[in-house]
Every structure is written in structure tokens, then in C-alpha cells.
Amino acid sequence: MAGVLLGLAAALAGCQREERQLRLDPPIADALDKIALMPNRIGGAPPDVYFVLGRPYEVNAYNLSQGKRLYAWFGCKSCHGDGRGGSGPGFLDGWWSYGPEMVSIFASIRDGRPHGMPAFGGKMTTDQIWQLAGYVQTIGSYEGKTAAPSRNDEKQTRPAENRAPAKLLFDEGPSPVHPDQGPTP
Amino acid sequence: MNRPVAAPDTRDIDIERTRLTDALAETWKTPSGIWGALATVDHKIIGRRYIFTAFVFLALGGVLAALMRIQLAQPEARLLGPDRYNQIFTMHGANMMFLFAVPVMEAVAVYLVPLMVGTRNIAFPRLNAFSYWIYLAGGTLLWTAFALDMGPDVGWFAYVPLSGPQYGAGKRADIWAQMITFTEISALAVAVELVVTIFKQRAPGMTLDRIPVFVWAMLVTSFLVIMAMPAIVLESTSLILDRLVGTHFFNPAEGGDVLLWQHLFWFFGHPEVYIIFLPAAGMVSTMIEPFARRPAFGYLGLVMALIATGILAFGLWVHHMFVAGLPRLGDSFFTASSMAIAIPAGIQVFCWLATLWDGRLVFKTPLLFIIGFIVTFVIGGLTGVMVASVPFDTQVHDTYFVVAHFHYVLIGGAVFPLLAAIHYWFPKLTGRMMSEALGQWSFWLIFVGFNATFFPMHILGLEGMPRRVYTYQPDLPWHGLNLFISLSAVILIAGFLLFFINAIRSARVGEVALDNPWDAPTLEWATTSPPPSYNFAMIPVVGSLHPLWDDRDSLAVANGLRTDRRELVVTTLAAAEPQAREASPRNSIWPLWAAIATAIMLIWSIFSPWAVVWGSVPVAVALIGWFWPKGAPEDES
């Protein structure tokens, strides 16, 4: 009985969070590719289908963990490290050069950005880009998501994503706030 | 409230029968209504609930098995996708092992052991109530999660790294681990109750060599539970810690160990097989007597075989890990110890055969299931000896050969005796007989259906079909046998359906049972069917292994117990000489509150480590309420 009540409480979130969509229908994948960006390519709106699906790339555990694997497989680590940055910017310090919205991150991965961020649009499927974007956003999140991945079986350099490392590792740094780069965290 | 301890008017000496039973019924009753049902600590009511719930889980697990057989009936079937199939085979295994097989054996013992040893309630009856609620909560957790697409999908033994934080996305593996925690708690609670009941509450005169074999089997099983379960307590907790807060128990890069998982799991998992099998063997040894019309051959051998199996059970676990790359010497040692298990198993089989050989057999449904059990279990045992050999195991590891082997051992070795036991003890459980005609039909359907379903799996395994595949390609040579297996499964399912129909129908309109319908020799048949709340109006005194056969007309009884409060006799461990009159706890609602508080803490802790801190507060409150001294008569020494 207690199990039922608590189970039902977790139910609404649970269903969506645990589903595993192994292959997107091609028309949906096409629709997901059609984001509306602001003219400065920062911020914008995801396609309607993204909301119809229930924002699957932010709340679904499987998508987030796939994003984490893609982060390793596509060499994101070589510039962004474990999320604290390297030759590229970090995600853990709480500062987003192009804002923390999913569409901005999606656009950064798909189309690339100035100063060295390559475009991955031709190398990954739309589904994968969304998964990776969701994971990157999760790294910098100040609240541990229940659906966020936990640690990997490797040397640990920082707390895993489900422990909200950005809350611990926030670093204002020397650079001032850039209002033109989107809302501050 | 405090009356003088020896107030003569409340003892059961020199009191007429009806006044005695009226007084006892008042003292031991479970009040009607929902509150009474929730607060009861009567081992018979709780035992029946346990058995009923376990059979519900059996039926649910059977539905999953049927889904898998439909999916595998033809190549490239589209009924289930790979993700759903992963959840279904994991749920089937975890459900059958943790929610059906182990609990149902303990459930039967919760009901029968106090009756068989001639006492009025199980030891620690409130703990018993708690263990049932915890078990129910664990089962509900697993099935609710499955309904939410959140069912575990990592196999019933959930090997890391697949179930670990890197590859087990979401909360699915945590659901598995926490369901294990629930069943561990309930199994450990029941094991402790049974050990104490068997050691200290036996009827006067029931010396160690007069204990029914089923009770011996439950004693050995309870010790197995107590020694094996801590390994998996440790393990499921480490897994949740790894996954939730990022500890490194199973992370080799930080000094953890992946193989540690397999060792811990099978150090529990292999005794688990005997936790399921030994009660079944004990049931057979006990049930065989009334149907062979003679005492079981070789009582000493049967009991020693149970104990030997229990000890050997802890020296076999590595045979599940022959392909994990352990040192050769280790493999050889565990091959030898695995084969050694054939000795006590063989002793039991030959004792049963000798009993049947010399007996005047009464071919009722329970005996049919017993014979079916002997045949099936021997086949399963033979393939067991085969897979105990490293080179052979290396070939068939993770194929359908192994699936066939363990279904022969578990269904043949445990479910057949259990079905025999349900038919046999049904009158004691419900007061009514099960239909003999339907029983025989269900036996033949189950026996034929089972062998036709699982024997071909040996061949499939030798042909290389791996287990846990959700489909296979049409050009592989497996589809003929798979179709045959799926069709045979229909017969097996029909047999189980018939059994369920028989049980439900008989419970309502079956022939009313006599106290001892099988003319059986053990104490549970000395009382009415079903027994009254106090089990025995007078505590029986036992003079032999078969009290109802040797003292047919006049069973000796002891008196001197109070009738106005719950009392039972405590006896010495070996000789069962009366030691003391001991109070037995009254009904209480606190076990339910404690179980609810524990369930909330355990389920919450899947999502946040803080649950252990804040969730422990209600648990503490419930336990304080549970143990609050009340100054009532039950607290008298």
C-alpha cells in the first residue's frame, strides 16, 4: 500500500523518465531538427514536437546517459575536459557563452561556434545531438536531476552529474557578466 | 490488570472442554473487521496471506513467461521490442525467485511449522506480521515499477557493470536492488522466527529425532537464509550507493572490483537454490508417508542429507562463474564440490524410492506430483552434474541448456512438491478438500506440458541458442523447436489454470474435510481442519516420530497453561522437556505502521540519500510504539 502510494507519486515523472526510445521515427527526427533561433544565434525556441514529446532530452534518463556516452565518443573531452573546460569553455562554472537553453546548446553542437567549436551536424543524427545537448545542459545544472547519469567506471575527477557538480564547482572567474550572451545562471 | 500468576481459575486444569475452548477462543481470537485483519498476529492467517500473495506473483510471472514464449514462437516476431523483452525476462526471474519461490516456502512453513511442532503460535508473531507487510510492499514496488516502464532490465542477478551507474540508466536497477532489500528483510525475519519456534516451542517429548522431516528442512533452510542473505544485503546496498552517491565498490579504476559482485551474488545465490529446494525435499519426505502407508525410509539419512546439503551449499558458488576467468585450481575445486552435492541429493532420492518400493501406494494427486518431482528432479540433477564440469559448462554457458537445467531443478525440484503440498495441506488451510479429478488432470497437463516445454531447450542450447535474446533470425535452425516449445507451453499453462480453478473452486464449494483426511502421522492433523485460533486446546505430548499413527486413539496432552492470556510451552532444545510457560504477544497494529515507515524509507532512498536520514524518523517512531512497555499481562515473566 505504501509502495502503491509512493509508486503512484513517482509515476507521472517515472513513465517519461524511464522510457527508452531506441530509434526515432524519421518524420519526428526531421521535425526536431527545425529549431527557431534568434538572429544572433543565441536562444530561440525548439520545434513544437519537442514539447509534444514532453521535453524528452532534458528529463529522460536513457537520453541523458546516451548523451554522456556521446560526449566521450565524439571527443568533447579533448577540449571541454570533464566539464570544467580546457582549450574550450567549461560547463561547470555556471557560465554559458550562448545561454543555457537547449536550443542554444543544440545549435552550438549542430552548427559549431566561432573560436574553434566545430559543427557536428554532419557527424551525428538529430536524435544524438539532442541527447548530447541535454547531457551538456545537465552538467551545468545547479539542481541534481533524478534522471541525470551517475558516475562512470573510471577515475573520478569531480562528482557525477546526479550530484549537481555545478553547485559545488561554480566559479565566477575573472570575466565580467555579458548580458548579450543570454541570462546569467 | 495484574492478577496473581497462579490464579487457579484461569488455568486449563479441571475445566470442561467447552469452557476451555470458549476461553481459549476469546484469548487468541482475531477480531473481525478490517482493523482486526490488519493487526492480527495469528500465524495461520498470516501464513495463508503469504501463500495467497506468493501464488498471485506466480501467476503474474507466468504471464510474463507466456509473453516471452509468444515472442519466441517465430523468428523476428514483433510482439515485444528488445527493451520490453529485457524487462520481461528480468522481471520473470526476479519475481519467480524473490517474490514467489523463497517466500512461498517460508509461507508454507509459517503456516505449518507451529502446527507440526504442536505450539499455539510462531515465535515473534509480530515480527511475522511485519515480514508479510514488508514482502507485500517489495512485490508491489517491483510490479508498480514494471507497469511504469521502470522495471529492472539487467537480468535477475543484475551483474555490474551492466547494472552499475555507467550502463544502467535511470532507476531500473535500483528498483531491483531495493526489491531485494524488502525480500531480504522479510526472509530474515521469518528465518529467525522459525529457528526459535523449532528450537524452543516444540511440544513436550518431541526430541530432535521425533521432529518431522519438513520441520528439519525448514530449520536447515532458516540457517541458510540467516547465513546467505547478509551477502546480498551488502551487495544490493553497495550497488545503490555506487549508483546514487558515486561510491566505488564496483569501479575497478578506483580500486573497486567487478568480480566482487559475482562472488557476493553467488555466495548468496547458490544457497538460495537450496533455500528453495530443501523445504520442497522436506515436504516430499513428510507427504510420502501417508501415501506410501509406511514411515519414510531412512529418517536419519534424510535429515543428515538435508544438513549436508545445507553445509555444502556454501562451497559451490563459483560454479556459476566458470567463464569469469578464475584460476584453474579454483575451478577444479568447485567442480568437485558441485559434484559432491549429488551424494546427499542421491541419498534422499533413494530413501524416497525405498519408501515407495515398500509402501502400499495411494495414488492421489499429491503422490502423483511427488513421483513427477522425483523423475523431473533427477533429470535436472543429471544436467546439473554435466554443467558442473568446466569444459562442458564453457560450451553451454548462457545458452538455453542452462535455462532448461534450472527450470528442471526449480520447477521439478520445488514447484512440483509445492503443488503436491497445496493439494495435501489444502484441507488444513481451508477446511475443504481439493477436487481429486481436477487435481489429476492438472498433474498430467503440468507434467506433460512441463517436459515438452523444457526438454527441447536442452537441444536448443546445444545448438547454440543464447538465453535472453528477444528474437532470432529465420536462417538459424531454431525456429522449429521454438514453435514446439511455445505450443507445449500452452499445455503447461492450461495445467496451471486448472490448478488455480481447482483451488479457488474447492476453497468455496469443496467437500468439507475431516480433521485427518489422509490418515497422516504428524501433529498438524491432530487438530481440526482448519485449526482454531489457538491451534490445540491442550498442548500435545509426543512419544514418537509418528504420534498419530503410534498413539491412534489417545494422544497424550499437557495442561497447566492459562486460558485468559496467550501462553505457550517452552521446551529444551534437544530433549524437548518442558521449561516454562511463556507469554505470546497479542495482536498489534504497530507491525503494519513499522512496515509502512520502512517501505517509505527504502523506496525514497532510491531517489535521495537523505531518505535514510529523514526516513529513519518514522521508522524509529513506529518501533518505539511497537516496543512501548504496556504493563499488560503479556509482559509478565
CSV table of C-alpha atoms in Angstrom, one decimal, chain B residues 312-535:
chain,number,residue,atom,x,y,z
B,312,LEU,CA,27.8,-27.9,1.0
B,313,ALA,CA,25.6,-25.1,-0.3
B,314,PHE,CA,28.1,-22.6,0.8
B,315,GLY,CA,31.0,-24.3,-1.1
B,316,LEU,CA,29.6,-24.3,-4.6
B,317,TRP,CA,29.0,-20.7,-5.7
B,318,VAL,CA,31.9,-20.5,-8.1
B,319,HIS,CA,30.4,-23.0,-10.5
B,320,HIS,CA,28.2,-20.1,-11.7
B,321,MET,CA,31.4,-18.2,-12.6
B,322,PHE,CA,33.4,-20.8,-14.6
B,323,VAL,CA,33.7,-18.5,-17.6
B,324,ALA,CA,34.7,-15.5,-15.5
B,325,GLY,CA,38.4,-16.3,-15.8
B,326,LEU,CA,39.2,-17.6,-12.3
B,327,PRO,CA,42.3,-19.7,-11.5
B,328,ARG,CA,42.1,-23.3,-12.8
B,329,LEU,CA,42.6,-24.7,-9.3
B,330,GLY,CA,39.6,-22.8,-8.1
B,331,ASP,CA,37.5,-24.1,-11.0
B,332,SER,CA,38.6,-27.7,-10.2
B,333,PHE,CA,37.8,-27.4,-6.5
B,334,PHE,CA,34.3,-26.1,-7.2
B,335,THR,CA,33.7,-28.8,-9.8
B,336,ALA,CA,34.5,-31.4,-7.2
B,337,SER,CA,32.3,-29.7,-4.5
B,338,SER,CA,29.5,-29.3,-7.0
B,339,MET,CA,29.5,-32.9,-7.9
B,340,ALA,CA,29.6,-33.8,-4.2
B,341,ILE,CA,26.1,-32.3,-3.8
B,342,ALA,CA,24.9,-35.3,-5.8
B,343,ILE,CA,25.6,-37.5,-2.7
B,344,PRO,CA,23.1,-36.0,-0.3
B,345,ALA,CA,20.7,-35.5,-3.1
B,346,GLY,CA,21.1,-39.1,-4.1
B,347,ILE,CA,20.6,-40.3,-0.5
B,348,GLN,CA,17.3,-38.5,-0.4
B,349,VAL,CA,16.1,-39.9,-3.8
B,350,PHE,CA,17.0,-43.4,-2.8
B,351,CYS,CA,15.2,-43.0,0.6
B,352,TRP,CA,12.1,-41.9,-1.3
B,353,LEU,CA,12.4,-44.7,-3.8
B,354,ALA,CA,12.8,-47.2,-0.9
B,355,THR,CA,9.7,-45.8,0.8
B,356,LEU,CA,7.7,-46.0,-2.3
B,357,TRP,CA,9.1,-49.5,-3.1
B,358,ASP,CA,8.0,-50.9,0.2
B,359,GLY,CA,4.8,-48.9,0.5
B,360,ARG,CA,1.2,-49.6,-0.3
B,361,LEU,CA,0.7,-46.7,-2.6
B,362,VAL,CA,-2.4,-44.5,-2.6
B,363,PHE,CA,-2.3,-42.8,-6.0
B,364,LYS,CA,-3.9,-39.4,-5.1
B,365,THR,CA,-2.8,-36.1,-6.6
B,366,PRO,CA,-0.1,-35.3,-4.1
B,367,LEU,CA,1.6,-38.7,-4.7
B,368,LEU,CA,1.4,-38.1,-8.5
B,369,PHE,CA,3.2,-34.8,-8.0
B,370,ILE,CA,5.8,-36.4,-5.8
B,371,ILE,CA,6.6,-39.1,-8.4
B,372,GLY,CA,6.6,-36.4,-11.1
B,373,PHE,CA,9.0,-34.5,-8.8
B,374,ILE,CA,11.4,-37.4,-8.4
B,375,VAL,CA,11.5,-38.0,-12.2
B,376,THR,CA,12.0,-34.4,-13.1
B,377,PHE,CA,14.4,-33.5,-10.4
B,378,VAL,CA,16.7,-36.4,-11.3
B,379,ILE,CA,16.8,-35.2,-14.9
B,380,GLY,CA,17.6,-31.7,-13.6
B,381,GLY,CA,20.2,-33.2,-11.2
B,382,LEU,CA,21.9,-35.0,-14.1
B,383,THR,CA,22.2,-31.9,-16.2
B,384,GLY,CA,23.5,-30.3,-13.0
B,385,VAL,CA,26.3,-32.7,-12.8
B,386,MET,CA,27.0,-32.0,-16.5
B,387,VAL,CA,27.3,-28.3,-16.1
B,388,ALA,CA,29.4,-28.8,-13.0
B,389,SER,CA,32.2,-29.8,-15.4
B,390,VAL,CA,34.2,-26.8,-16.6
B,391,PRO,CA,34.7,-27.8,-20.3
B,392,PHE,CA,31.1,-28.6,-20.7
B,393,ASP,CA,29.9,-25.5,-18.9
B,394,THR,CA,32.1,-23.4,-21.1
B,395,GLN,CA,30.2,-24.6,-24.1
B,396,VAL,CA,26.7,-24.2,-22.8
B,397,HIS,CA,27.2,-21.2,-20.5
B,398,ASP,CA,24.4,-18.6,-21.1
B,399,THR,CA,22.6,-20.9,-23.6
B,400,TYR,CA,19.1,-22.4,-23.4
B,401,PHE,CA,20.8,-25.6,-22.0
B,402,VAL,CA,21.2,-23.7,-18.7
B,403,VAL,CA,17.7,-22.4,-18.9
B,404,ALA,CA,16.4,-26.0,-19.3
B,405,HIS,CA,18.6,-27.2,-16.4
B,406,PHE,CA,17.5,-24.7,-13.9
B,407,HIS,CA,13.8,-24.9,-14.8
B,408,TYR,CA,14.1,-28.7,-14.3
B,409,VAL,CA,15.6,-28.2,-10.9
B,410,LEU,CA,13.4,-25.3,-9.8
B,411,ILE,CA,10.0,-26.4,-11.3
B,412,GLY,CA,10.7,-30.1,-11.0
B,413,GLY,CA,12.5,-29.8,-7.7
B,414,ALA,CA,10.4,-27.1,-5.9
B,415,VAL,CA,7.1,-26.3,-7.7
B,416,PHE,CA,6.0,-30.0,-8.1
B,417,PRO,CA,6.5,-30.7,-4.4
B,418,LEU,CA,4.8,-27.4,-3.6
B,419,LEU,CA,1.8,-28.3,-5.8
B,420,ALA,CA,1.7,-31.6,-4.0
B,421,ALA,CA,1.8,-29.8,-0.7
B,422,ILE,CA,-1.0,-27.5,-1.6
B,423,HIS,CA,-3.2,-30.4,-2.6
B,424,TYR,CA,-2.1,-32.2,0.6
B,425,TRP,CA,-2.4,-29.4,3.1
B,426,PHE,CA,-5.4,-27.7,1.5
B,427,PRO,CA,-7.9,-29.2,3.9
B,428,LYS,CA,-5.8,-27.9,6.8
B,429,LEU,CA,-5.6,-24.5,5.2
B,430,THR,CA,-9.2,-24.1,4.3
B,431,GLY,CA,-11.2,-26.9,5.8
B,432,ARG,CA,-12.1,-28.3,2.4
B,433,MET,CA,-10.7,-30.9,0.1
B,434,MET,CA,-9.4,-30.1,-3.4
B,435,SER,CA,-11.1,-31.9,-6.3
B,436,GLU,CA,-9.3,-35.2,-7.0
B,437,ALA,CA,-10.4,-35.4,-10.6
B,438,LEU,CA,-9.3,-31.8,-11.4
B,439,GLY,CA,-6.1,-32.4,-9.5
B,440,GLN,CA,-5.2,-35.5,-11.5
B,441,TRP,CA,-6.0,-33.6,-14.8
B,442,SER,CA,-3.8,-30.7,-13.7
B,443,PHE,CA,-1.0,-33.0,-12.8
B,444,TRP,CA,-0.9,-34.7,-16.2
B,445,LEU,CA,-1.2,-31.4,-18.0
B,446,ILE,CA,1.6,-29.8,-16.0
B,447,PHE,CA,3.8,-32.9,-16.1
B,448,VAL,CA,3.5,-33.4,-19.9
B,449,GLY,CA,3.4,-29.7,-20.6
B,450,PHE,CA,6.5,-29.0,-18.5
B,451,ASN,CA,8.6,-31.7,-20.1
B,452,ALA,CA,7.6,-30.9,-23.6
B,453,THR,CA,8.3,-27.2,-22.9
B,454,PHE,CA,11.7,-27.5,-21.2
B,455,PHE,CA,13.3,-30.7,-22.5
B,456,PRO,CA,13.7,-29.3,-26.1
B,457,MET,CA,15.5,-26.3,-24.5
B,458,HIS,CA,18.5,-28.6,-23.8
B,459,ILE,CA,18.7,-29.3,-27.5
B,460,LEU,CA,18.3,-25.6,-28.4
B,461,GLY,CA,21.1,-24.8,-26.0
B,462,LEU,CA,23.4,-27.4,-27.6
B,463,GLU,CA,22.5,-25.9,-30.9
B,464,GLY,CA,23.8,-22.6,-29.6
B,465,MET,CA,20.7,-20.5,-28.9
B,466,PRO,CA,21.8,-18.0,-26.3
B,467,ARG,CA,19.4,-17.1,-23.4
B,468,ARG,CA,17.9,-13.6,-23.1
B,469,VAL,CA,17.7,-12.9,-26.8
B,470,TYR,CA,14.5,-11.2,-27.8
B,471,THR,CA,14.4,-12.7,-31.2
B,472,TYR,CA,16.4,-14.7,-33.7
B,473,GLN,CA,16.8,-14.7,-37.5
B,474,PRO,CA,14.9,-17.1,-39.8
B,475,ASP,CA,18.0,-18.7,-41.2
B,476,LEU,CA,19.0,-20.1,-37.8
B,477,PRO,CA,18.0,-23.7,-37.1
B,478,TRP,CA,16.0,-22.9,-34.0
B,479,HIS,CA,12.5,-21.9,-35.1
B,480,GLY,CA,11.0,-25.5,-35.3
B,481,LEU,CA,11.9,-26.3,-31.7
B,482,ASN,CA,10.9,-22.8,-30.5
B,483,LEU,CA,7.5,-23.2,-32.0
B,484,PHE,CA,7.2,-26.6,-30.5
B,485,ILE,CA,8.2,-25.2,-27.1
B,486,SER,CA,5.7,-22.4,-27.3
B,487,LEU,CA,2.9,-24.8,-28.2
B,488,SER,CA,3.8,-27.1,-25.3
B,489,ALA,CA,3.8,-24.1,-23.0
B,490,VAL,CA,0.1,-23.8,-23.8
B,491,ILE,CA,-0.4,-27.3,-22.2
B,492,LEU,CA,1.7,-26.2,-19.2
B,493,ILE,CA,-0.4,-23.0,-18.8
B,494,ALA,CA,-3.6,-25.0,-19.1
B,495,GLY,CA,-2.4,-27.3,-16.3
B,496,PHE,CA,-1.7,-24.3,-14.0
B,497,LEU,CA,-5.0,-22.7,-14.9
B,498,LEU,CA,-6.8,-25.9,-14.0
B,499,PHE,CA,-4.9,-26.0,-10.7
B,500,PHE,CA,-5.9,-22.4,-9.9
B,501,ILE,CA,-9.5,-23.1,-10.8
B,502,ASN,CA,-9.4,-26.2,-8.7
B,503,ALA,CA,-8.0,-24.3,-5.7
B,504,ILE,CA,-10.4,-21.3,-6.0
B,505,ARG,CA,-13.4,-23.6,-6.5
B,506,SER,CA,-12.5,-26.0,-3.8
B,507,ALA,CA,-12.0,-23.2,-1.3
B,508,ARG,CA,-15.6,-22.2,-1.8
B,509,VAL,CA,-17.5,-25.4,-2.5
B,510,GLY,CA,-15.1,-28.2,-2.0
B,511,GLU,CA,-16.0,-31.3,0.1
B,512,VAL,CA,-15.7,-30.5,3.8
B,513,ALA,CA,-12.6,-32.1,5.1
B,514,LEU,CA,-12.2,-34.3,8.1
B,515,ASP,CA,-9.5,-33.5,10.7
B,516,ASN,CA,-7.1,-36.0,9.3
B,517,PRO,CA,-8.4,-36.9,5.8
B,518,TRP,CA,-5.2,-38.6,4.7
B,519,ASP,CA,-4.7,-40.5,7.9
B,520,ALA,CA,-1.3,-38.8,8.3
B,521,PRO,CA,1.0,-39.2,11.2
B,522,THR,CA,2.1,-35.7,12.1
B,523,LEU,CA,0.7,-33.3,14.7
B,524,GLU,CA,-0.9,-30.7,12.4
B,525,TRP,CA,-3.6,-33.4,11.7
B,526,ALA,CA,-4.4,-33.7,15.4
B,527,THR,CA,-6.4,-30.5,15.4
B,528,THR,CA,-9.4,-29.5,13.4
B,529,SER,CA,-9.4,-28.5,9.7
B,530,PRO,CA,-8.8,-25.6,9.7
B,531,PRO,CA,-7.3,-25.3,13.1
B,532,PRO,CA,-8.9,-23.0,15.7
B,533,SER,CA,-7.0,-19.7,16.5
B,534,TYR,CA,-5.3,-21.4,19.5
B,535,ASN,CA,-4.3,-24.5,17.3
